[in-house]
PDB file of C-alpha atoms in Angstrom:
ATOM      1  CA  ASP A 245      70.840 201.783 -17.707  1.00 64.00           C
ATOM      2  CA  GLY A 246      70.640 205.799 -16.411  1.00 71.00           C
ATOM      3  CA  GLY A 247      67.505 207.464 -18.319  1.00 90.00           C
ATOM      4  CA  ILE A 248      64.332 208.940 -17.985  1.00 94.00           C
ATOM      5  CA  THR A 249      61.192 207.114 -18.064  1.00 95.00           C
ATOM      6  CA  GLN A 250      57.700 208.457 -19.362  1.00 96.00           C
ATOM      7  CA  SER A 251      54.477 206.348 -18.490  1.00 94.00           C
ATOM      8  CA  PRO A 252      51.990 205.817 -20.322  1.00 94.00           C
ATOM      9  CA  LYS A 253      53.191 206.235 -23.916  1.00 93.00           C
ATOM     10  CA  TYR A 254      48.578 207.139 -25.217  1.00 94.00           C
ATOM     11  CA  LEU A 255      46.431 208.018 -22.855  1.00 93.00           C
ATOM     12  CA  PHE A 256      42.991 208.855 -22.981  1.00 92.00           C
ATOM     13  CA  ARG A 257      41.704 211.208 -21.307  1.00 89.00           C
ATOM     14  CA  LYS A 258      37.179 212.026 -21.183  1.00 89.00           C
ATOM     15  CA  GLU A 259      36.365 215.757 -20.108  1.00 86.00           C
ATOM     16  CA  GLY A 260      36.146 216.533 -16.702  1.00 86.00           C
ATOM     17  CA  GLN A 261      38.474 214.741 -15.467  1.00 90.00           C
ATOM     18  CA  ASN A 262      42.144 214.375 -14.775  1.00 93.00           C
ATOM     19  CA  VAL A 263      44.740 212.225 -15.769  1.00 95.00           C
ATOM     20  CA  THR A 264      48.979 212.647 -13.726  1.00 96.00           C
ATOM     21  CA  LEU A 265      51.279 211.752 -16.640  1.00 97.00           C
ATOM     22  CA  SER A 266      54.673 209.997 -14.847  1.00 97.00           C
ATOM     23  CA  CYS A 267      57.735 210.820 -15.066  1.00 98.00           C
ATOM     24  CA  GLU A 268      60.746 209.048 -13.803  1.00 97.00           C
ATOM     25  CA  GLN A 269      64.060 209.672 -14.392  1.00 96.00           C
ATOM     26  CA  ASN A 270      67.868 207.645 -12.577  1.00 95.00           C
ATOM     27  CA  LEU A 271      69.777 210.301 -13.337  1.00 91.00           C
ATOM     28  CA  ASN A 272      70.302 211.878 -11.028  1.00 90.00           C
ATOM     29  CA  HIS A 273      69.840 215.112 -12.212  1.00 89.00           C
ATOM     30  CA  ASP A 274      68.895 218.336 -11.049  1.00 87.00           C
ATOM     31  CA  ALA A 275      66.149 219.719 -12.539  1.00 88.00           C
ATOM     32  CA  MET A 276      63.327 218.224 -15.074  1.00 91.00           C
ATOM     33  CA  TYR A 277      60.378 219.987 -17.178  1.00 92.00           C
ATOM     34  CA  TRP A 278      57.335 219.530 -18.833  1.00 95.00           C
ATOM     35  CA  TYR A 279      56.628 220.400 -22.710  1.00 93.00           C
ATOM     36  CA  ARG A 280      54.392 220.685 -24.562  1.00 94.00           C
ATOM     37  CA  GLN A 281      53.904 219.667 -28.384  1.00 90.00           C
ATOM     38  CA  ASP A 282      52.016 220.717 -30.796  1.00 87.00           C
ATOM     39  CA  PRO A 283      51.302 220.479 -34.735  1.00 78.00           C
ATOM     40  CA  GLY A 284      53.530 224.078 -35.527  1.00 71.00           C
ATOM     41  CA  GLN A 285      54.212 225.025 -32.229  1.00 75.00           C
ATOM     42  CA  GLY A 286      57.942 223.115 -31.463  1.00 79.00           C
ATOM     43  CA  LEU A 287      58.255 223.102 -27.912  1.00 87.00           C
ATOM     44  CA  ARG A 288      56.379 224.568 -24.955  1.00 89.00           C
ATOM     45  CA  LEU A 289      57.077 224.589 -21.499  1.00 89.00           C
ATOM     46  CA  ILE A 290      54.571 223.914 -19.161  1.00 94.00           C
ATOM     47  CA  TYR A 291      56.379 223.711 -15.795  1.00 93.00           C
ATOM     48  CA  TYR A 292      59.301 222.581 -14.062  1.00 90.00           C
ATOM     49  CA  SER A 293      61.351 222.099 -11.660  1.00 91.00           C
ATOM     50  CA  GLN A 294      65.836 222.775  -9.326  1.00 86.00           C
ATOM     51  CA  ILE A 295      65.331 221.375  -5.980  1.00 88.00           C
ATOM     52  CA  VAL A 296      62.371 219.167  -4.652  1.00 93.00           C
ATOM     53  CA  ASN A 297      59.931 220.542  -3.068  1.00 94.00           C
ATOM     54  CA  ASP A 298      60.103 223.359  -5.129  1.00 92.00           C
ATOM     55  CA  PHE A 299      59.248 223.876  -8.564  1.00 92.00           C
ATOM     56  CA  GLN A 300      58.069 227.235 -10.626  1.00 90.00           C
ATOM     57  CA  LYS A 301      55.983 227.351 -13.814  1.00 91.00           C
ATOM     58  CA  GLY A 302      56.552 228.131 -17.831  1.00 88.00           C
ATOM     59  CA  ASP A 303      54.554 229.665 -20.379  1.00 86.00           C
ATOM     60  CA  ILE A 304      51.305 227.815 -20.214  1.00 92.00           C
ATOM     61  CA  ALA A 305      51.378 226.284 -16.734  1.00 94.00           C
ATOM     62  CA  GLU A 306      47.223 226.952 -16.592  1.00 95.00           C
ATOM     63  CA  GLY A 307      44.993 224.079 -16.248  1.00 95.00           C
ATOM     64  CA  TYR A 308      48.135 221.662 -14.672  1.00 97.00           C
ATOM     65  CA  SER A 309      50.071 221.171 -11.242  1.00 97.00           C
ATOM     66  CA  VAL A 310      53.232 219.243 -10.735  1.00 97.00           C
ATOM     67  CA  SER A 311      54.128 217.918  -7.801  1.00 97.00           C
ATOM     68  CA  ARG A 312      58.942 217.651  -6.555  1.00 97.00           C
ATOM     69  CA  GLU A 313      58.416 215.231  -3.760  1.00 97.00           C
ATOM     70  CA  LYS A 314      61.536 213.403  -4.626  1.00 96.00           C
ATOM     71  CA  LYS A 315      64.594 214.261  -7.162  1.00 96.00           C
ATOM     72  CA  GLU A 316      63.053 210.575  -9.167  1.00 97.00           C
ATOM     73  CA  SER A 317      60.340 211.867 -10.008  1.00 97.00           C
ATOM     74  CA  PHE A 318      58.106 214.866 -11.144  1.00 98.00           C
ATOM     75  CA  PRO A 319      54.723 213.812 -12.001  1.00 98.00           C
ATOM     76  CA  LEU A 320      51.797 216.381 -13.912  1.00 98.00           C
ATOM     77  CA  THR A 321      48.527 216.308 -13.736  1.00 97.00           C
ATOM     78  CA  VAL A 322      46.478 217.944 -16.654  1.00 95.00           C
ATOM     79  CA  THR A 323      43.473 219.214 -15.025  1.00 93.00           C
ATOM     80  CA  SER A 324      39.749 219.208 -16.066  1.00 88.00           C
ATOM     81  CA  ALA A 325      41.022 222.818 -16.961  1.00 87.00           C
ATOM     82  CA  GLN A 326      42.760 222.343 -19.068  1.00 88.00           C
ATOM     83  CA  LYS A 327      41.007 223.586 -22.568  1.00 87.00           C
ATOM     84  CA  ASN A 328      42.688 222.082 -24.712  1.00 90.00           C
ATOM     85  CA  PRO A 329      44.328 218.355 -23.540  1.00 92.00           C
ATOM     86  CA  THR A 330      45.145 217.254 -26.085  1.00 93.00           C
ATOM     87  CA  ALA A 331      48.977 217.512 -27.215  1.00 94.00           C
ATOM     88  CA  PHE A 332      51.890 215.110 -27.348  1.00 93.00           C
ATOM     89  CA  TYR A 333      53.342 215.747 -22.739  1.00 96.00           C
ATOM     90  CA  LEU A 334      57.207 215.333 -23.026  1.00 95.00           C
ATOM     91  CA  CYS A 335      59.076 215.513 -19.754  1.00 96.00           C
ATOM     92  CA  ALA A 336      63.204 215.913 -19.679  1.00 92.00           C
ATOM     93  CA  SER A 337      65.399 216.539 -16.818  1.00 91.00           C
ATOM     94  CA  SER A 338      68.785 218.559 -16.792  1.00 86.00           C
ATOM     95  CA  LEU A 339      72.167 218.535 -14.776  1.00 79.00           C
ATOM     96  CA  LEU A 340      72.702 222.350 -13.244  1.00 69.00           C
ATOM     97  CA  GLY A 341      75.876 223.983 -12.089  1.00 55.00           C
ATOM     98  CA  THR A 342      77.849 222.000 -14.255  1.00 50.00           C
ATOM     99  CA  GLY A 343      80.079 224.690 -15.293  1.00 43.00           C
ATOM    100  CA  GLY A 344      79.174 224.313 -18.741  1.00 47.00           C
ATOM    101  CA  HIS A 345      75.582 222.261 -20.608  1.00 55.00           C
ATOM    102  CA  GLY A 346      76.170 220.326 -21.541  1.00 59.00           C
ATOM    103  CA  TYR A 347      74.388 217.620 -24.044  1.00 61.00           C
ATOM    104  CA  GLY A 348      71.387 219.804 -22.442  1.00 76.00           C
ATOM    105  CA  TYR A 349      68.524 218.222 -21.459  1.00 86.00           C
ATOM    106  CA  THR A 350      67.958 215.127 -22.255  1.00 89.00           C
ATOM    107  CA  PHE A 351      64.146 213.625 -22.581  1.00 92.00           C
ATOM    108  CA  GLY A 352      61.562 210.671 -22.182  1.00 94.00           C
ATOM    109  CA  SER A 353      60.006 209.180 -25.476  1.00 94.00           C
ATOM    110  CA  GLY A 354      56.378 211.166 -24.274  1.00 94.00           C
ATOM    111  CA  THR A 355      53.117 210.127 -23.823  1.00 95.00           C
ATOM    112  CA  ARG A 356      50.487 210.932 -26.175  1.00 94.00           C
ATOM    113  CA  LEU A 357      47.444 212.209 -24.292  1.00 94.00           C
ATOM    114  CA  THR A 358      44.138 212.609 -26.476  1.00 93.00           C
ATOM    115  CA  VAL A 359      40.290 213.787 -25.423  1.00 89.00           C
ATOM    116  CA  VAL A 360      37.841 211.275 -25.764  1.00 85.00           C
TER     117      VAL A 360
ATOM    118  CA  ASP B 254      57.180 236.590 -27.904  1.00 66.00           C
ATOM    119  CA  GLN B 255      59.135 233.298 -29.455  1.00 76.00           C
ATOM    120  CA  GLN B 256      63.516 234.100 -28.409  1.00 88.00           C
ATOM    121  CA  VAL B 257      64.446 230.905 -30.768  1.00 92.00           C
ATOM    122  CA  LYS B 258      63.140 231.406 -34.545  1.00 93.00           C
ATOM    123  CA  GLN B 259      62.932 227.977 -37.528  1.00 95.00           C
ATOM    124  CA  ASN B 260      61.288 229.740 -40.251  1.00 92.00           C
ATOM    125  CA  SER B 261      61.435 226.735 -42.906  1.00 94.00           C
ATOM    126  CA  PRO B 262      58.779 224.684 -41.733  1.00 93.00           C
ATOM    127  CA  SER B 263      59.903 221.707 -43.791  1.00 95.00           C
ATOM    128  CA  LEU B 264      62.475 220.763 -45.564  1.00 97.00           C
ATOM    129  CA  SER B 265      62.779 217.870 -48.947  1.00 98.00           C
ATOM    130  CA  VAL B 266      67.069 217.235 -49.911  1.00 98.00           C
ATOM    131  CA  GLN B 267      68.033 214.239 -51.877  1.00 98.00           C
ATOM    132  CA  GLU B 268      70.278 212.008 -51.132  1.00 98.00           C
ATOM    133  CA  GLY B 269      74.216 211.985 -50.735  1.00 97.00           C
ATOM    134  CA  ARG B 270      73.293 216.556 -51.579  1.00 98.00           C
ATOM    135  CA  ILE B 271      73.485 218.642 -48.226  1.00 98.00           C
ATOM    136  CA  SER B 272      70.659 219.516 -46.294  1.00 98.00           C
ATOM    137  CA  ILE B 273      70.856 223.049 -44.396  1.00 98.00           C
ATOM    138  CA  LEU B 274      68.527 224.078 -41.370  1.00 98.00           C
ATOM    139  CA  ASN B 275      68.950 228.027 -39.862  1.00 98.00           C
ATOM    140  CA  CYS B 276      68.053 228.662 -36.949  1.00 97.00           C
ATOM    141  CA  ASP B 277      67.523 232.238 -35.517  1.00 97.00           C
ATOM    142  CA  TYR B 278      67.777 234.866 -32.099  1.00 96.00           C
ATOM    143  CA  THR B 279      66.444 236.936 -30.497  1.00 95.00           C
ATOM    144  CA  ASN B 280      68.384 237.771 -27.208  1.00 91.00           C
ATOM    145  CA  SER B 281      71.786 238.455 -27.125  1.00 91.00           C
ATOM    146  CA  MET B 282      72.818 237.152 -23.906  1.00 88.00           C
ATOM    147  CA  PHE B 283      72.359 233.120 -25.018  1.00 90.00           C
ATOM    148  CA  ASP B 284      75.288 231.382 -25.483  1.00 87.00           C
ATOM    149  CA  TYR B 285      75.080 227.952 -25.944  1.00 88.00           C
ATOM    150  CA  PHE B 286      73.230 226.468 -28.290  1.00 92.00           C
ATOM    151  CA  LEU B 287      71.942 222.394 -30.014  1.00 91.00           C
ATOM    152  CA  TRP B 288      70.199 220.976 -31.950  1.00 95.00           C
ATOM    153  CA  TYR B 289      68.347 218.176 -30.759  1.00 94.00           C
ATOM    154  CA  LYS B 290      66.401 215.285 -33.169  1.00 96.00           C
ATOM    155  CA  LYS B 291      62.909 213.943 -33.437  1.00 92.00           C
ATOM    156  CA  TYR B 292      61.492 210.821 -34.556  1.00 91.00           C
ATOM    157  CA  PRO B 293      57.875 210.717 -34.256  1.00 85.00           C
ATOM    158  CA  ALA B 294      56.485 209.249 -30.928  1.00 81.00           C
ATOM    159  CA  GLU B 295      59.307 209.802 -29.283  1.00 87.00           C
ATOM    160  CA  GLY B 296      60.955 212.323 -26.897  1.00 89.00           C
ATOM    161  CA  PRO B 297      64.239 214.799 -28.888  1.00 91.00           C
ATOM    162  CA  THR B 298      67.788 213.401 -28.601  1.00 91.00           C
ATOM    163  CA  PHE B 299      70.912 215.121 -29.118  1.00 89.00           C
ATOM    164  CA  LEU B 300      72.690 216.026 -32.201  1.00 94.00           C
ATOM    165  CA  ILE B 301      75.419 218.906 -31.722  1.00 93.00           C
ATOM    166  CA  SER B 302      75.903 221.796 -29.614  1.00 90.00           C
ATOM    167  CA  ILE B 303      78.748 224.312 -30.113  1.00 92.00           C
ATOM    168  CA  SER B 304      79.481 227.246 -27.077  1.00 89.00           C
ATOM    169  CA  SER B 305      78.961 230.874 -28.345  1.00 90.00           C
ATOM    170  CA  ILE B 306      83.120 231.142 -27.874  1.00 90.00           C
ATOM    171  CA  LYS B 307      82.723 228.962 -31.823  1.00 92.00           C
ATOM    172  CA  ASP B 308      81.814 229.838 -34.663  1.00 95.00           C
ATOM    173  CA  LYS B 309      81.855 226.689 -35.385  1.00 96.00           C
ATOM    174  CA  ASN B 310      81.621 222.555 -34.346  1.00 95.00           C
ATOM    175  CA  GLU B 311      81.700 219.040 -36.484  1.00 96.00           C
ATOM    176  CA  ASP B 312      80.543 215.510 -35.616  1.00 95.00           C
ATOM    177  CA  GLY B 313      80.350 213.590 -38.841  1.00 97.00           C
ATOM    178  CA  ARG B 314      78.156 214.269 -40.829  1.00 97.00           C
ATOM    179  CA  PHE B 315      76.575 216.567 -38.789  1.00 97.00           C
ATOM    180  CA  THR B 316      78.062 220.500 -38.808  1.00 98.00           C
ATOM    181  CA  VAL B 317      76.788 223.193 -36.767  1.00 97.00           C
ATOM    182  CA  PHE B 318      77.507 226.566 -38.415  1.00 98.00           C
ATOM    183  CA  LEU B 319      77.205 230.076 -35.454  1.00 97.00           C
ATOM    184  CA  ASN B 320      77.155 233.654 -36.334  1.00 97.00           C
ATOM    185  CA  LYS B 321      76.869 235.154 -33.446  1.00 95.00           C
ATOM    186  CA  SER B 322      76.862 238.713 -34.806  1.00 96.00           C
ATOM    187  CA  ALA B 323      73.651 237.866 -37.461  1.00 97.00           C
ATOM    188  CA  LYS B 324      72.395 235.685 -34.039  1.00 97.00           C
ATOM    189  CA  HIS B 325      71.901 233.026 -36.559  1.00 97.00           C
ATOM    190  CA  LEU B 326      72.911 228.950 -36.422  1.00 97.00           C
ATOM    191  CA  SER B 327      72.352 226.831 -38.448  1.00 98.00           C
ATOM    192  CA  LEU B 328      73.463 223.207 -38.993  1.00 98.00           C
ATOM    193  CA  HIS B 329      74.475 221.417 -41.886  1.00 98.00           C
ATOM    194  CA  ILE B 330      74.734 217.630 -42.762  1.00 98.00           C
ATOM    195  CA  VAL B 331      76.209 216.086 -46.055  1.00 97.00           C
ATOM    196  CA  PRO B 332      75.866 213.710 -47.352  1.00 98.00           C
ATOM    197  CA  SER B 333      72.096 213.054 -46.112  1.00 98.00           C
ATOM    198  CA  GLN B 334      70.809 210.130 -45.562  1.00 98.00           C
ATOM    199  CA  PRO B 335      67.302 208.260 -45.259  1.00 97.00           C
ATOM    200  CA  GLY B 336      67.021 207.609 -41.771  1.00 96.00           C
ATOM    201  CA  ASP B 337      68.424 211.552 -41.309  1.00 97.00           C
ATOM    202  CA  SER B 338      63.970 212.460 -41.959  1.00 97.00           C
ATOM    203  CA  ALA B 339      62.788 213.502 -39.010  1.00 96.00           C
ATOM    204  CA  VAL B 340      62.139 217.078 -37.049  1.00 94.00           C
ATOM    205  CA  TYR B 341      64.776 218.997 -36.827  1.00 97.00           C
ATOM    206  CA  PHE B 342      64.626 221.619 -32.743  1.00 95.00           C
ATOM    207  CA  CYS B 343      67.376 223.747 -33.798  1.00 95.00           C
ATOM    208  CA  ALA B 344      67.552 224.861 -29.083  1.00 92.00           C
ATOM    209  CA  ALA B 345      68.917 228.182 -27.323  1.00 90.00           C
ATOM    210  CA  SER B 346      70.175 229.179 -23.504  1.00 85.00           C
ATOM    211  CA  ALA B 347      71.867 231.675 -21.417  1.00 80.00           C
ATOM    212  CA  PHE B 348      74.678 230.279 -19.025  1.00 67.00           C
ATOM    213  CA  ILE B 349      73.616 231.529 -15.494  1.00 57.00           C
ATOM    214  CA  ARG B 350      76.159 231.900 -13.065  1.00 51.00           C
ATOM    215  CA  SER B 351      74.314 229.956  -9.947  1.00 47.00           C
ATOM    216  CA  TYR B 352      73.014 227.081  -9.030  1.00 46.00           C
ATOM    217  CA  THR B 353      69.640 227.743 -10.486  1.00 49.00           C
ATOM    218  CA  GLY B 354      71.160 226.685 -13.665  1.00 52.00           C
ATOM    219  CA  ASN B 355      70.335 227.000 -17.278  1.00 61.00           C
ATOM    220  CA  GLN B 356      67.389 226.629 -19.456  1.00 74.00           C
ATOM    221  CA  PHE B 357      66.624 226.276 -22.995  1.00 83.00           C
ATOM    222  CA  TYR B 358      64.433 227.709 -25.645  1.00 87.00           C
ATOM    223  CA  PHE B 359      63.205 225.707 -27.888  1.00 90.00           C
ATOM    224  CA  GLY B 360      62.870 226.128 -31.819  1.00 92.00           C
ATOM    225  CA  THR B 361      59.216 225.767 -33.877  1.00 91.00           C
ATOM    226  CA  GLY B 362      61.161 222.536 -35.538  1.00 93.00           C
ATOM    227  CA  THR B 363      62.366 221.568 -38.982  1.00 96.00           C
ATOM    228  CA  SER B 364      60.874 219.142 -40.138  1.00 95.00           C
ATOM    229  CA  LEU B 365      63.612 217.324 -43.238  1.00 97.00           C
ATOM    230  CA  THR B 366      62.634 214.865 -45.515  1.00 97.00           C
ATOM    231  CA  VAL B 367      66.035 212.951 -47.325  1.00 98.00           C
ATOM    232  CA  ILE B 368      64.625 211.372 -50.307  1.00 97.00           C
ATOM    233  CA  PRO B 369      66.190 208.147 -51.913  1.00 95.00           C
TER     234      PRO B 369
END
């Protein structure tokens, strides 16, 4: 079955450490996205990538980094520069240039990151 | 600046009655709208969509209404069931006629509780 997989589901990080969240999709989608969800804040865009080896900052990119070396993979690194990293992180993917919007994004099941 | 707004953070409805979730947007270029449903610790899943060429779209118990002049859309769930209890996000997009595709903007979500 095609889908988008995020791992791990729960992640604990000590202050000052970098940590990488994995996102893999086998939907052959062109674009991939990282969102952060905080209570009462909805979904805020961190980074997105529309083609391999290219990515753009979203609304809250500070303290995060990404790479897109393969179409299927879009890992997110939460660096020690991110002041408040405890949140629920969602990865998504979508097709581009379809002539229509289809179903929008397909989301992964999320990673809950907690700083201890 | 929040381009998509859901002004009611929560809503409680009796089982069997109608649930109405509201969403407002500010960008007149938005021409495609979706509703997502999200359970705790899971990624959002697509529920229903509507294009700006329509003012209504139905799928079973779910109906989305679009009022372009008011920049307002609403999701009606009839009859409401306890399994509908979740957070509902509306999302909007302006289709860009290029390879760069479309980016969706999300509201902050409304938490629906259906009381048995």
